[in-house]
Amino acid sequence: VAATEHVPGRMFAKTVMVSTDEGEMYMLALPAPYHVNPEKAAAALGASEARLAHEGRFAETFSDCEVGAMPPFGNLYGVPVCVDETLAEDETIVFRAGTHTDTMSVAYADFERLVEPTIADFADSPST
């Protein structure tokens, strides 16, 4: 998607849903080429364990979005958002806008002001 939008993959924010051992659901936003490190994610969320959530667990929460195309505005759905610090370094971020064909671009500062995410180190670069 980043290539189609002509933006570096590092600027394209993907969202990943995780659940903790306490049963809490979180939306993680990270650069598209990166992947979630479960141990780092658990530490960032103050949990003992964090694991990828099954689609069935969150699809209903985001009923107006295609599964896997949720924008990083979990706060609008009552889901806390955590952004990886590498994504927070970008001036502008691009992300799916609820469908697998629509994207949106916003200044990171505006996104942060609107969402008020937790910023943490929970993602590993593609080379690690």
XYZ file of C-alpha atoms in Angstrom:
128
model
C 0.000 0.000 0.000
C 2.843 2.376 0.843
C 4.358 1.877 -2.617
C 0.996 2.519 -4.272
C 0.629 5.720 -2.256
C 4.241 6.688 -3.102
C 5.301 7.024 0.526
C 8.098 5.235 2.376
C 6.868 2.161 4.271
C 8.186 3.741 7.452
C 5.562 6.537 7.086
C 2.675 4.133 6.493
C 0.999 3.312 9.805
C -0.464 -0.146 10.159
C -2.705 -1.030 13.048
C -2.418 -4.257 14.988
C -4.879 -5.335 17.655
C -3.527 -7.055 20.740
C -5.102 -8.381 23.897
C -3.389 -8.670 27.232
C -3.485 -11.399 29.834
C -5.998 -9.216 31.721
C -8.345 -9.371 28.708
C -7.836 -5.731 27.711
C -7.818 -4.844 24.007
C -5.343 -2.311 22.571
C -4.692 -0.855 19.142
C -1.021 -0.600 18.259
C 0.122 1.664 15.429
C 3.531 1.065 13.911
C 5.416 1.569 10.638
C 4.254 -0.928 8.001
C 7.584 -2.778 7.598
C 7.958 -3.292 11.359
C 6.453 -6.057 13.459
C 5.130 -6.162 17.011
C 7.470 -7.605 19.604
C 5.075 -9.252 22.109
C 7.436 -8.853 25.077
C 8.012 -5.149 24.375
C 4.282 -4.639 23.783
C 3.406 -6.260 27.105
C 5.900 -4.022 28.909
C 4.578 -0.917 27.125
C 1.009 -1.806 28.110
C 1.881 -2.689 31.705
C 0.813 -6.303 31.202
C 2.443 -9.674 31.785
C 1.555 -10.829 28.291
C 0.329 -9.318 25.008
C -0.736 -11.386 22.020
C -2.233 -10.691 18.635
C -6.005 -10.560 18.920
C -8.185 -12.780 16.768
C -10.294 -10.893 14.226
C -13.473 -12.230 15.785
C -12.578 -10.503 19.034
C -12.526 -7.000 17.563
C -14.395 -7.046 14.224
C -17.670 -6.019 15.869
C -15.998 -3.092 17.653
C -14.993 -1.636 14.269
C -18.196 -2.585 12.448
C -17.967 0.413 10.103
C -14.500 -0.659 8.905
C -13.288 -3.562 6.821
C -11.426 -6.044 9.031
C -7.732 -5.212 8.969
C -8.307 -1.712 7.569
C -9.046 0.141 10.780
C -7.530 3.624 10.983
C -5.384 4.311 14.067
C -8.260 6.130 15.796
C -9.099 3.414 18.323
C -10.013 6.159 20.786
C -13.187 6.783 18.736
C -14.206 3.178 19.484
C -13.202 3.138 23.150
C -9.953 1.282 22.421
C -6.694 2.710 23.789
C -4.037 3.464 21.161
C -0.309 2.952 21.570
C 2.064 4.281 18.897
C 5.561 2.947 18.377
C 8.152 5.659 18.937
C 9.583 5.207 15.422
C 6.236 6.201 13.890
C 6.013 9.194 16.232
C 9.212 10.549 14.644
C 7.485 11.107 11.284
C 6.160 14.513 10.308
C 3.256 12.956 8.381
C 1.668 9.522 8.596
C -0.490 7.676 6.063
C -2.918 4.913 7.018
C -5.923 2.913 5.846
C -9.149 4.839 6.287
C -11.543 2.010 7.082
C -11.307 0.165 3.763
C -8.601 -1.722 1.919
C -8.690 0.862 -0.886
C -8.900 4.223 0.921
C -6.034 5.909 2.722
C -5.629 9.123 4.628
C -2.628 11.328 5.324
C -2.319 13.570 8.396
C 0.389 15.506 10.156
C 1.597 13.360 13.038
C 1.211 16.325 15.405
C -2.500 16.556 14.510
C -2.943 12.798 14.930
C -1.282 12.923 18.347
C -3.456 15.860 19.422
C -6.660 14.067 18.352
C -5.876 10.560 19.592
C -3.594 11.242 22.588
C -1.859 7.871 22.172
C 0.693 6.344 24.478
C 4.082 6.425 22.774
C 6.346 3.455 23.472
C 8.981 1.136 22.038
C 7.172 -2.076 21.090
C 8.118 -2.756 17.459
C 11.117 -4.412 15.864
C 12.519 -3.238 12.542
C 12.411 -5.628 9.587
C 16.112 -6.419 10.050
C 15.730 -7.732 13.621
